[in-house]
PDB file of C-alpha atoms in Angstrom:
ATOM      1  CA  MET A  23     119.649 170.043 -27.218  1.00  0.00           C
ATOM      2  CA  LYS A  24     121.951 167.012 -27.095  1.00  0.00           C
ATOM      3  CA  LEU A  25     121.322 163.500 -25.822  1.00  0.00           C
ATOM      4  CA  HIS A  26     124.479 163.788 -23.700  1.00  0.00           C
ATOM      5  CA  GLN A  27     123.045 166.759 -21.926  1.00  0.00           C
ATOM      6  CA  LEU A  28     119.917 164.745 -21.057  1.00  0.00           C
ATOM      7  CA  LYS A  29     122.181 161.963 -19.596  1.00  0.00           C
ATOM      8  CA  LEU A  30     124.028 164.522 -17.606  1.00  0.00           C
ATOM      9  CA  PHE A  31     120.793 165.962 -16.201  1.00  0.00           C
ATOM     10  CA  LYS A  32     119.448 162.531 -15.266  1.00  0.00           C
ATOM     11  CA  ALA A  33     122.891 161.433 -13.685  1.00  0.00           C
ATOM     12  CA  ILE A  34     122.911 164.565 -11.462  1.00  0.00           C
ATOM     13  CA  VAL A  35     119.410 163.827 -10.211  1.00  0.00           C
ATOM     14  CA  ASP A  36     120.148 160.128  -9.691  1.00  0.00           C
ATOM     15  CA  HIS A  37     123.169 160.993  -7.576  1.00  0.00           C
ATOM     16  CA  GLY A  38     121.437 163.463  -5.240  1.00  0.00           C
ATOM     17  CA  MET A  39     122.600 166.626  -7.014  1.00  0.00           C
ATOM     18  CA  ASN A  40     126.233 165.550  -6.593  1.00  0.00           C
ATOM     19  CA  MET A  41     128.003 166.610  -9.766  1.00  0.00           C
ATOM     20  CA  SER A  42     131.252 164.902  -8.711  1.00  0.00           C
ATOM     21  CA  GLN A  43     129.515 161.488  -8.421  1.00  0.00           C
ATOM     22  CA  ALA A  44     127.664 162.051 -11.744  1.00  0.00           C
ATOM     23  CA  ALA A  45     130.972 162.951 -13.477  1.00  0.00           C
ATOM     24  CA  GLU A  46     132.608 159.798 -12.111  1.00  0.00           C
ATOM     25  CA  VAL A  47     129.803 157.539 -13.397  1.00  0.00           C
ATOM     26  CA  LEU A  48     129.772 159.219 -16.841  1.00  0.00           C
ATOM     27  CA  TYR A  49     133.651 159.288 -17.035  1.00  0.00           C
ATOM     28  CA  THR A  50     133.794 163.023 -17.425  1.00  0.00           C
ATOM     29  CA  SER A  51     134.820 166.063 -15.335  1.00  0.00           C
ATOM     30  CA  GLN A  52     132.725 168.139 -12.988  1.00  0.00           C
ATOM     31  CA  PRO A  53     133.630 171.380 -14.827  1.00  0.00           C
ATOM     32  CA  GLY A  54     132.638 169.683 -18.023  1.00  0.00           C
ATOM     33  CA  ILE A  55     129.227 168.710 -16.546  1.00  0.00           C
ATOM     34  CA  SER A  56     128.645 172.274 -15.232  1.00  0.00           C
ATOM     35  CA  LYS A  57     129.453 173.791 -18.620  1.00  0.00           C
ATOM     36  CA  GLN A  58     127.050 171.392 -20.465  1.00  0.00           C
ATOM     37  CA  ILE A  59     124.162 171.897 -17.994  1.00  0.00           C
ATOM     38  CA  LYS A  60     124.631 175.673 -18.246  1.00  0.00           C
ATOM     39  CA  MET A  61     124.452 175.422 -22.017  1.00  0.00           C
ATOM     40  CA  PHE A  62     121.377 173.185 -21.770  1.00  0.00           C
ATOM     41  CA  GLU A  63     119.615 175.740 -19.524  1.00  0.00           C
ATOM     42  CA  GLU A  64     120.498 178.647 -21.782  1.00  0.00           C
ATOM     43  CA  GLU A  65     119.100 176.823 -24.792  1.00  0.00           C
ATOM     44  CA  LEU A  66     115.843 176.123 -22.946  1.00  0.00           C
ATOM     45  CA  GLY A  67     115.795 179.595 -21.387  1.00  0.00           C
ATOM     46  CA  VAL A  68     115.073 178.328 -17.903  1.00  0.00           C
ATOM     47  CA  GLU A  69     117.082 177.165 -14.942  1.00  0.00           C
ATOM     48  CA  LEU A  70     116.642 173.423 -14.166  1.00  0.00           C
ATOM     49  CA  PHE A  71     118.428 173.359 -10.813  1.00  0.00           C
ATOM     50  CA  VAL A  72     118.273 175.349  -7.532  1.00  0.00           C
ATOM     51  CA  ARG A  73     121.703 176.530  -6.722  1.00  0.00           C
ATOM     52  CA  ALA A  74     123.514 177.501  -3.490  1.00  0.00           C
ATOM     53  CA  GLY A  75     126.719 179.130  -4.685  1.00  0.00           C
ATOM     54  CA  LYS A  76     128.428 176.593  -6.957  1.00  0.00           C
ATOM     55  CA  HIS A  77     126.393 173.704  -5.542  1.00  0.00           C
ATOM     56  CA  LEU A  78     123.109 172.218  -6.819  1.00  0.00           C
ATOM     57  CA  THR A  79     120.615 171.627  -4.130  1.00  0.00           C
ATOM     58  CA  ASP A  80     117.348 170.596  -5.920  1.00  0.00           C
ATOM     59  CA  LEU A  81     115.341 170.736  -9.044  1.00  0.00           C
ATOM     60  CA  THR A  82     113.442 173.846  -9.934  1.00  0.00           C
ATOM     61  CA  PRO A  83     109.697 173.416 -10.731  1.00  0.00           C
ATOM     62  CA  VAL A  84     110.467 173.288 -14.411  1.00  0.00           C
ATOM     63  CA  GLY A  85     113.328 170.846 -13.827  1.00  0.00           C
ATOM     64  CA  GLN A  86     110.962 168.546 -11.915  1.00  0.00           C
ATOM     65  CA  ALA A  87     108.414 168.837 -14.688  1.00  0.00           C
ATOM     66  CA  LEU A  88     111.009 167.798 -17.307  1.00  0.00           C
ATOM     67  CA  LEU A  89     112.445 164.855 -15.248  1.00  0.00           C
ATOM     68  CA  THR A  90     109.741 162.390 -16.266  1.00  0.00           C
ATOM     69  CA  GLN A  91     110.050 163.370 -19.978  1.00  0.00           C
ATOM     70  CA  ILE A  92     113.812 163.198 -19.942  1.00  0.00           C
ATOM     71  CA  THR A  93     113.751 159.857 -18.202  1.00  0.00           C
ATOM     72  CA  ASN A  94     111.347 158.468 -20.849  1.00  0.00           C
ATOM     73  CA  ILE A  95     113.498 159.808 -23.644  1.00  0.00           C
ATOM     74  CA  LEU A  96     116.502 158.028 -22.277  1.00  0.00           C
ATOM     75  CA  GLN A  97     114.564 154.874 -21.702  1.00  0.00           C
ATOM     76  CA  GLU A  98     113.332 154.926 -25.346  1.00  0.00           C
ATOM     77  CA  THR A  99     116.789 155.684 -26.618  1.00  0.00           C
ATOM     78  CA  GLU A 100     118.088 152.592 -24.802  1.00  0.00           C
ATOM     79  CA  ASN A 101     115.247 150.589 -26.201  1.00  0.00           C
ATOM     80  CA  VAL A 102     116.211 151.588 -29.765  1.00  0.00           C
ATOM     81  CA  LEU A 103     119.685 150.116 -29.149  1.00  0.00           C
ATOM     82  CA  ARG A 104     118.202 147.053 -27.504  1.00  0.00           C
ATOM     83  CA  ILE A 105     115.948 146.472 -30.555  1.00  0.00           C
ATOM     84  CA  ALA A 106     118.837 146.882 -32.939  1.00  0.00           C
ATOM     85  CA  ASP A 107     121.017 144.489 -30.785  1.00  0.00           C
ATOM     86  CA  GLU A 108     118.170 141.907 -30.796  1.00  0.00           C
ATOM     87  CA  TYR A 109     118.468 141.526 -34.553  1.00  0.00           C
ATOM     88  CA  LYS A 110     122.203 142.312 -34.862  1.00  0.00           C
ATOM     89  CA  GLN A 111     123.625 140.223 -32.144  1.00  0.00           C
ATOM     90  CA  GLU A 112     120.964 137.875 -30.764  1.00  0.00           C
ATOM     91  CA  GLY A 113     122.273 135.966 -27.727  1.00  0.00           C
ATOM     92  CA  GLN A 114     124.762 138.683 -26.759  1.00  0.00           C
ATOM     93  CA  GLY A 115     124.386 141.545 -24.332  1.00  0.00           C
ATOM     94  CA  THR A 116     124.234 142.293 -20.522  1.00  0.00           C
ATOM     95  CA  LEU A 117     121.578 141.335 -18.015  1.00  0.00           C
ATOM     96  CA  ARG A 118     121.710 143.452 -14.843  1.00  0.00           C
ATOM     97  CA  ILE A 119     119.937 141.999 -11.856  1.00  0.00           C
ATOM     98  CA  ALA A 120     119.430 143.635  -8.404  1.00  0.00           C
ATOM     99  CA  THR A 121     118.452 141.460  -5.501  1.00  0.00           C
ATOM    100  CA  THR A 122     119.059 140.730  -1.862  1.00  0.00           C
ATOM    101  CA  HIS A 123     121.743 138.459  -0.322  1.00  0.00           C
ATOM    102  CA  THR A 124     119.181 135.746   0.438  1.00  0.00           C
ATOM    103  CA  GLN A 125     118.119 135.551  -3.180  1.00  0.00           C
ATOM    104  CA  ALA A 126     121.634 135.814  -4.670  1.00  0.00           C
ATOM    105  CA  ARG A 127     123.045 133.172  -2.210  1.00  0.00           C
ATOM    106  CA  TYR A 128     120.260 130.635  -1.899  1.00  0.00           C
ATOM    107  CA  VAL A 129     117.739 130.947  -4.688  1.00  0.00           C
ATOM    108  CA  LEU A 130     119.344 132.297  -7.910  1.00  0.00           C
ATOM    109  CA  PRO A 131     122.453 130.095  -8.388  1.00  0.00           C
ATOM    110  CA  PRO A 132     120.806 127.159 -10.181  1.00  0.00           C
ATOM    111  CA  PHE A 133     118.742 129.378 -12.347  1.00  0.00           C
ATOM    112  CA  ILE A 134     121.690 131.570 -13.287  1.00  0.00           C
ATOM    113  CA  SER A 135     123.769 128.464 -14.174  1.00  0.00           C
ATOM    114  CA  GLU A 136     120.955 127.144 -16.371  1.00  0.00           C
ATOM    115  CA  PHE A 137     120.664 130.592 -18.036  1.00  0.00           C
ATOM    116  CA  ARG A 138     124.391 130.773 -18.572  1.00  0.00           C
ATOM    117  CA  ALA A 139     124.473 127.390 -20.309  1.00  0.00           C
ATOM    118  CA  GLU A 140     121.933 128.631 -22.819  1.00  0.00           C
ATOM    119  CA  TYR A 141     123.338 132.149 -23.202  1.00  0.00           C
ATOM    120  CA  PRO A 142     127.110 131.952 -22.569  1.00  0.00           C
ATOM    121  CA  ASP A 143     127.731 135.300 -24.357  1.00  0.00           C
ATOM    122  CA  VAL A 144     125.340 137.323 -22.128  1.00  0.00           C
ATOM    123  CA  ARG A 145     127.260 139.128 -19.396  1.00  0.00           C
ATOM    124  CA  LEU A 146     125.600 139.032 -15.985  1.00  0.00           C
ATOM    125  CA  GLU A 147     125.826 141.822 -13.464  1.00  0.00           C
ATOM    126  CA  LEU A 148     124.489 141.006  -9.891  1.00  0.00           C
ATOM    127  CA  HIS A 149     123.863 143.922  -7.641  1.00  0.00           C
ATOM    128  CA  GLN A 150     123.064 143.294  -3.938  1.00  0.00           C
ATOM    129  CA  GLY A 151     121.326 145.742  -1.709  1.00  0.00           C
ATOM    130  CA  THR A 152     118.325 146.522   0.482  1.00  0.00           C
ATOM    131  CA  PRO A 153     114.892 146.046  -1.058  1.00  0.00           C
ATOM    132  CA  GLU A 154     114.624 149.915  -1.219  1.00  0.00           C
ATOM    133  CA  GLN A 155     117.944 150.145  -3.037  1.00  0.00           C
ATOM    134  CA  ILE A 156     116.969 147.311  -5.389  1.00  0.00           C
ATOM    135  CA  ALA A 157     113.625 149.024  -6.333  1.00  0.00           C
ATOM    136  CA  GLU A 158     115.421 152.396  -6.869  1.00  0.00           C
ATOM    137  CA  LEU A 159     118.041 150.853  -9.157  1.00  0.00           C
ATOM    138  CA  ALA A 160     115.259 149.324 -11.317  1.00  0.00           C
ATOM    139  CA  SER A 161     113.108 152.424 -11.169  1.00  0.00           C
ATOM    140  CA  ARG A 162     116.059 154.623 -12.422  1.00  0.00           C
ATOM    141  CA  GLY A 163     116.834 152.045 -15.127  1.00  0.00           C
ATOM    142  CA  GLU A 164     120.289 151.200 -13.690  1.00  0.00           C
ATOM    143  CA  VAL A 165     119.369 147.470 -13.625  1.00  0.00           C
ATOM    144  CA  ASP A 166     117.055 145.378 -15.847  1.00  0.00           C
ATOM    145  CA  PHE A 167     115.411 143.216 -13.181  1.00  0.00           C
ATOM    146  CA  ALA A 168     114.644 143.676  -9.532  1.00  0.00           C
ATOM    147  CA  ILE A 169     114.109 140.579  -7.375  1.00  0.00           C
ATOM    148  CA  ALA A 170     112.820 141.165  -3.853  1.00  0.00           C
ATOM    149  CA  THR A 171     110.038 140.751  -1.387  1.00  0.00           C
ATOM    150  CA  GLU A 172     109.501 144.166   0.058  1.00  0.00           C
ATOM    151  CA  ALA A 173     109.615 147.879  -0.799  1.00  0.00           C
ATOM    152  CA  MET A 174     108.420 147.359  -4.420  1.00  0.00           C
ATOM    153  CA  GLU A 175     104.963 148.948  -3.789  1.00  0.00           C
ATOM    154  CA  HIS A 176     106.553 152.430  -3.414  1.00  0.00           C
ATOM    155  CA  PHE A 177     107.656 152.645  -6.979  1.00  0.00           C
ATOM    156  CA  ASP A 178     104.688 152.941  -9.466  1.00  0.00           C
ATOM    157  CA  ASN A 179     106.851 152.778 -12.536  1.00  0.00           C
ATOM    158  CA  LEU A 180     107.820 149.198 -11.862  1.00  0.00           C
ATOM    159  CA  ILE A 181     106.021 146.093 -13.188  1.00  0.00           C
ATOM    160  CA  MET A 182     106.257 143.389 -10.534  1.00  0.00           C
ATOM    161  CA  MET A 183     105.276 139.834 -11.195  1.00  0.00           C
ATOM    162  CA  PRO A 184     104.974 137.081  -8.485  1.00  0.00           C
ATOM    163  CA  VAL A 185     107.593 134.270  -8.546  1.00  0.00           C
ATOM    164  CA  TYR A 186     107.157 132.198  -5.489  1.00  0.00           C
ATOM    165  CA  ARG A 187     105.743 132.115  -1.963  1.00  0.00           C
ATOM    166  CA  TRP A 188     108.064 131.475   1.015  1.00  0.00           C
ATOM    167  CA  ASN A 189     107.922 131.313   4.776  1.00  0.00           C
ATOM    168  CA  ARG A 190     110.225 131.042   7.717  1.00  0.00           C
ATOM    169  CA  ALA A 191     112.124 128.538   9.855  1.00  0.00           C
ATOM    170  CA  VAL A 192     113.451 128.820  13.363  1.00  0.00           C
ATOM    171  CA  ILE A 193     117.046 127.671  13.387  1.00  0.00           C
ATOM    172  CA  VAL A 194     118.713 126.453  16.580  1.00  0.00           C
ATOM    173  CA  PRO A 195     121.785 124.455  17.517  1.00  0.00           C
ATOM    174  CA  LYS A 196     121.344 120.662  17.866  1.00  0.00           C
ATOM    175  CA  GLY A 197     120.098 119.762  21.278  1.00  0.00           C
ATOM    176  CA  HIS A 198     118.375 123.147  21.896  1.00  0.00           C
ATOM    177  CA  SER A 199     115.269 122.967  24.131  1.00  0.00           C
ATOM    178  CA  LEU A 200     113.024 124.206  21.284  1.00  0.00           C
ATOM    179  CA  THR A 201     113.661 120.925  19.420  1.00  0.00           C
ATOM    180  CA  ASN A 202     111.606 119.119  22.127  1.00  0.00           C
ATOM    181  CA  THR A 203     108.670 121.522  22.502  1.00  0.00           C
ATOM    182  CA  PRO A 204     105.976 122.682  20.140  1.00  0.00           C
ATOM    183  CA  VAL A 205     106.997 125.542  17.906  1.00  0.00           C
ATOM    184  CA  THR A 206     104.549 128.300  19.070  1.00  0.00           C
ATOM    185  CA  ILE A 207     104.895 132.057  19.069  1.00  0.00           C
ATOM    186  CA  GLU A 208     104.731 131.970  22.909  1.00  0.00           C
ATOM    187  CA  ASN A 209     107.650 129.399  23.082  1.00  0.00           C
ATOM    188  CA  ILE A 210     109.698 131.445  20.577  1.00  0.00           C
ATOM    189  CA  ALA A 211     109.093 134.705  22.559  1.00  0.00           C
ATOM    190  CA  GLN A 212     110.849 133.152  25.548  1.00  0.00           C
ATOM    191  CA  HIS A 213     114.166 133.123  23.793  1.00  0.00           C
ATOM    192  CA  PRO A 214     116.503 135.870  22.523  1.00  0.00           C
ATOM    193  CA  ILE A 215     116.074 136.186  18.755  1.00  0.00           C
ATOM    194  CA  VAL A 216     118.503 136.843  15.889  1.00  0.00           C
ATOM    195  CA  THR A 217     116.822 137.798  12.729  1.00  0.00           C
ATOM    196  CA  TYR A 218     116.684 140.259   9.762  1.00  0.00           C
ATOM    197  CA  VAL A 219     116.804 144.045  10.026  1.00  0.00           C
ATOM    198  CA  PHE A 220     113.570 145.784   9.379  1.00  0.00           C
ATOM    199  CA  GLY A 221     112.810 146.049   5.614  1.00  0.00           C
ATOM    200  CA  PHE A 222     114.511 142.723   4.784  1.00  0.00           C
ATOM    201  CA  THR A 223     113.019 139.360   3.945  1.00  0.00           C
ATOM    202  CA  GLY A 224     109.540 139.858   5.424  1.00  0.00           C
ATOM    203  CA  ARG A 225     110.705 141.244   8.726  1.00  0.00           C
ATOM    204  CA  SER A 226     107.550 143.364   9.003  1.00  0.00           C
ATOM    205  CA  GLN A 227     105.391 140.160   8.896  1.00  0.00           C
ATOM    206  CA  LEU A 228     107.478 138.656  11.708  1.00  0.00           C
ATOM    207  CA  ASP A 229     106.824 141.667  13.940  1.00  0.00           C
ATOM    208  CA  ASP A 230     103.161 141.524  13.024  1.00  0.00           C
ATOM    209  CA  ALA A 231     102.874 137.943  14.275  1.00  0.00           C
ATOM    210  CA  PHE A 232     104.268 138.871  17.659  1.00  0.00           C
ATOM    211  CA  SER A 233     102.160 141.902  17.857  1.00  0.00           C
ATOM    212  CA  ALA A 234      98.991 139.967  17.050  1.00  0.00           C
ATOM    213  CA  ALA A 235      99.778 137.585  19.964  1.00  0.00           C
ATOM    214  CA  ASN A 236     100.415 140.693  22.245  1.00  0.00           C
ATOM    215  CA  LEU A 237     104.035 139.599  22.682  1.00  0.00           C
ATOM    216  CA  GLN A 238     107.182 141.546  22.594  1.00  0.00           C
ATOM    217  CA  PRO A 239     110.029 139.674  20.876  1.00  0.00           C
ATOM    218  CA  ASN A 240     113.529 139.834  22.480  1.00  0.00           C
ATOM    219  CA  VAL A 241     115.467 140.734  19.280  1.00  0.00           C
ATOM    220  CA  VAL A 242     119.167 140.819  20.438  1.00  0.00           C
ATOM    221  CA  LEU A 243     120.810 141.109  17.003  1.00  0.00           C
ATOM    222  CA  THR A 244     119.693 141.886  13.469  1.00  0.00           C
ATOM    223  CA  ALA A 245     121.520 141.564  10.105  1.00  0.00           C
ATOM    224  CA  SER A 246     120.676 141.722   6.455  1.00  0.00           C
ATOM    225  CA  ASP A 247     122.759 138.593   5.663  1.00  0.00           C
ATOM    226  CA  THR A 248     121.355 135.205   6.565  1.00  0.00           C
ATOM    227  CA  ASP A 249     124.777 133.698   6.887  1.00  0.00           C
ATOM    228  CA  VAL A 250     125.616 136.359   9.507  1.00  0.00           C
ATOM    229  CA  ILE A 251     122.405 135.414  11.408  1.00  0.00           C
ATOM    230  CA  LYS A 252     123.400 131.752  11.376  1.00  0.00           C
ATOM    231  CA  THR A 253     126.893 132.564  12.568  1.00  0.00           C
ATOM    232  CA  TYR A 254     125.497 134.265  15.662  1.00  0.00           C
ATOM    233  CA  VAL A 255     123.087 131.547  16.351  1.00  0.00           C
ATOM    234  CA  ARG A 256     126.101 129.192  16.356  1.00  0.00           C
ATOM    235  CA  GLN A 257     127.772 131.639  18.870  1.00  0.00           C
ATOM    236  CA  GLY A 258     124.850 131.227  21.262  1.00  0.00           C
ATOM    237  CA  PHE A 259     123.353 134.717  20.834  1.00  0.00           C
ATOM    238  CA  GLY A 260     119.863 133.293  20.457  1.00  0.00           C
ATOM    239  CA  ILE A 261     117.593 131.447  18.150  1.00  0.00           C
ATOM    240  CA  GLY A 262     117.408 132.486  14.505  1.00  0.00           C
ATOM    241  CA  ILE A 263     114.323 133.259  12.453  1.00  0.00           C
ATOM    242  CA  VAL A 264     115.263 133.181   8.752  1.00  0.00           C
ATOM    243  CA  ALA A 265     113.725 132.551   5.274  1.00  0.00           C
ATOM    244  CA  ARG A 266     113.185 128.704   5.019  1.00  0.00           C
ATOM    245  CA  MET A 267     115.082 128.540   1.774  1.00  0.00           C
ATOM    246  CA  ALA A 268     118.189 129.969   3.489  1.00  0.00           C
ATOM    247  CA  TYR A 269     118.697 126.778   5.506  1.00  0.00           C
ATOM    248  CA  ASP A 270     121.098 124.438   3.724  1.00  0.00           C
ATOM    249  CA  ALA A 271     120.826 120.938   5.055  1.00  0.00           C
ATOM    250  CA  GLN A 272     124.237 120.044   3.672  1.00  0.00           C
ATOM    251  CA  HIS A 273     126.205 123.053   5.013  1.00  0.00           C
ATOM    252  CA  ASP A 274     124.157 123.671   8.130  1.00  0.00           C
ATOM    253  CA  GLN A 275     124.347 120.237   9.646  1.00  0.00           C
ATOM    254  CA  ASP A 276     125.154 121.617  13.062  1.00  0.00           C
ATOM    255  CA  LEU A 277     121.869 123.483  13.042  1.00  0.00           C
ATOM    256  CA  VAL A 278     118.205 122.352  13.163  1.00  0.00           C
ATOM    257  CA  ALA A 279     115.544 124.059  11.116  1.00  0.00           C
ATOM    258  CA  LEU A 280     112.110 124.034  12.794  1.00  0.00           C
ATOM    259  CA  ASN A 281     109.128 124.753  10.530  1.00  0.00           C
ATOM    260  CA  ALA A 282     107.434 127.974  11.379  1.00  0.00           C
ATOM    261  CA  GLU A 283     105.088 128.535   8.464  1.00  0.00           C
ATOM    262  CA  HIS A 284     102.049 128.080  10.710  1.00  0.00           C
ATOM    263  CA  LEU A 285     103.112 131.123  12.703  1.00  0.00           C
ATOM    264  CA  PHE A 286     103.730 133.721  10.090  1.00  0.00           C
ATOM    265  CA  ASN A 287     102.051 135.070   6.882  1.00  0.00           C
ATOM    266  CA  TRP A 288     103.507 133.889   3.643  1.00  0.00           C
ATOM    267  CA  GLY A 289     105.779 136.232   1.722  1.00  0.00           C
ATOM    268  CA  VAL A 290     105.754 136.604  -2.050  1.00  0.00           C
ATOM    269  CA  THR A 291     109.017 137.187  -3.881  1.00  0.00           C
ATOM    270  CA  ARG A 292     108.612 139.122  -7.152  1.00  0.00           C
ATOM    271  CA  ILE A 293     110.641 139.883 -10.203  1.00  0.00           C
ATOM    272  CA  GLY A 294     110.061 143.142 -11.960  1.00  0.00           C
ATOM    273  CA  PHE A 295     111.368 145.820 -14.355  1.00  0.00           C
ATOM    274  CA  ARG A 296     110.755 149.468 -15.275  1.00  0.00           C
ATOM    275  CA  LYS A 297     107.662 150.194 -17.334  1.00  0.00           C
ATOM    276  CA  GLY A 298     108.592 150.857 -20.990  1.00  0.00           C
ATOM    277  CA  LEU A 299     111.673 148.584 -20.909  1.00  0.00           C
ATOM    278  CA  PHE A 300     112.169 146.673 -24.101  1.00  0.00           C
ATOM    279  CA  LEU A 301     112.698 142.994 -23.181  1.00  0.00           C
ATOM    280  CA  ARG A 302     115.149 141.078 -25.285  1.00  0.00           C
ATOM    281  CA  LYS A 303     114.639 137.384 -25.991  1.00  0.00           C
ATOM    282  CA  TYR A 304     117.285 136.368 -23.354  1.00  0.00           C
ATOM    283  CA  MET A 305     115.398 138.470 -20.804  1.00  0.00           C
ATOM    284  CA  TYR A 306     112.124 136.577 -21.377  1.00  0.00           C
ATOM    285  CA  THR A 307     114.219 133.393 -21.094  1.00  0.00           C
ATOM    286  CA  PHE A 308     115.651 134.298 -17.760  1.00  0.00           C
ATOM    287  CA  ILE A 309     112.249 135.235 -16.414  1.00  0.00           C
ATOM    288  CA  GLU A 310     110.744 131.871 -17.461  1.00  0.00           C
ATOM    289  CA  LYS A 311     113.648 129.880 -16.138  1.00  0.00           C
ATOM    290  CA  PHE A 312     113.315 131.621 -12.774  1.00  0.00           C
ATOM    291  CA  ALA A 313     109.462 131.446 -12.710  1.00  0.00           C
ATOM    292  CA  PRO A 314     108.170 128.841 -15.259  1.00  0.00           C
ATOM    293  CA  HIS A 315     104.647 130.212 -14.814  1.00  0.00           C
ATOM    294  CA  LEU A 316     105.777 133.616 -16.188  1.00  0.00           C
ATOM    295  CA  THR A 317     105.805 132.675 -19.844  1.00  0.00           C
ATOM    296  CA  LYS A 318     106.250 135.270 -22.524  1.00  0.00           C
ATOM    297  CA  PRO A 319     102.422 135.615 -23.092  1.00  0.00           C
ATOM    298  CA  ILE A 320     101.837 136.084 -19.386  1.00  0.00           C
ATOM    299  CA  VAL A 321     104.623 138.707 -19.178  1.00  0.00           C
ATOM    300  CA  GLU A 322     103.059 140.469 -22.119  1.00  0.00           C
ATOM    301  CA  LYS A 323      99.778 140.578 -20.208  1.00  0.00           C
ATOM    302  CA  TYR A 324     101.519 142.443 -17.444  1.00  0.00           C
ATOM    303  CA  LEU A 325     102.996 144.727 -20.022  1.00  0.00           C
ATOM    304  CA  GLU A 326      99.610 145.333 -21.559  1.00  0.00           C
ATOM    305  CA  GLN A 327      98.084 146.130 -18.123  1.00  0.00           C
ATOM    306  CA  SER A 328     100.852 148.717 -17.477  1.00  0.00           C
ATOM    307  CA  ILE A 329     100.059 150.460 -20.739  1.00  0.00           C
ATOM    308  CA  LYS A 330      96.410 150.749 -19.622  1.00  0.00           C
ATOM    309  CA  GLY A 331      97.447 152.298 -16.356  1.00  0.00           C
ATOM    310  CA  GLY A 332      97.064 149.502 -13.816  1.00  0.00           C
ATOM    311  CA  ILE A 333      98.791 146.357 -12.588  1.00  0.00           C
ATOM    312  CA  GLU A 334      96.831 143.430 -11.094  1.00  0.00           C
ATOM    313  CA  ASP A 335      98.204 139.996 -10.328  1.00  0.00           C
ATOM    314  CA  ILE A 336      97.337 137.780 -13.241  1.00  0.00           C
ATOM    315  CA  ILE A 337      98.627 134.799 -11.203  1.00  0.00           C
ATOM    316  CA  LYS A 338      97.232 134.546  -7.707  1.00  0.00           C
ATOM    317  CA  PRO A 339      99.727 134.026  -4.910  1.00  0.00           C
ATOM    318  CA  GLN A 340      97.988 130.833  -3.670  1.00  0.00           C
ATOM    319  CA  SER A 341      98.892 129.116  -6.922  1.00  0.00           C
ATOM    320  CA  LEU A 342     102.623 129.914  -6.746  1.00  0.00           C
ATOM    321  CA  PRO A 343     105.317 127.367  -5.932  1.00  0.00           C
ATOM    322  CA  HIS A 344     106.582 127.737  -2.383  1.00  0.00           C
ATOM    323  CA  TYR A 345     109.645 127.267  -0.259  1.00  0.00           C
TER     324      TYR A 345
END
């Protein structure tokens, strides 16, 4: 059994049984992967994949049973290298972060700049995607940190820690009628709405607020990118409902942001990583710069809870900073 064969197995699973994609990611050939997987199965004496002709379609029961073990072995192998690097080249390495457009565009820049000033030799990789994609990347170990509001609860191998609370603003062009009336759910429902697609930036909480008032919002356009939402508000498609931190008073001077926190439940943005990940010093530093309340001792408490088999919020959402 070779470590390379374990990596091939995991890559095939991570890419939906597509050997061509796995080969591309691992800089090898599809015939080479097929040969190595066949040798691996012959050594174990069992078939790991269900096949339809030359194509892999699923894991066999034994392949499914081995997936967790192989994933853990690869995680621990990476941790061995991280521990060695921590002593060999402290202050050097790569930090891979997966997050949404809103976080990457409006929240993270000052924290990343501050981190870069302290760790100029750490290479940063910023991956953007849906909350579901972000969680999957962290769950598979393809990124170090996931930063998002939704979809994290579906992945029980992630340790998620609260960073800040946030709420929404209604954005309208200057002179819009809503600037002269109370911001109520009833008044908002009278206008066409441009907002996030479902699954992004607390969209489910927005829908819940209208449902609780027995109102049906007239959502005419949805997008995952806040800048796109603001563009179509400017085009007159409707009023925008966005995360409050995504309104930039300097760059959005032609728009007015109306406070809507009294209408919607607060969201909580979290930062997290895969259970078992070895955190290097610069990783602890990034977490604390992004969330000063998540000091190394607090993060270690979350780590200790994960070892015991449960994760509870050590820091209550009500005490978090908010936007």
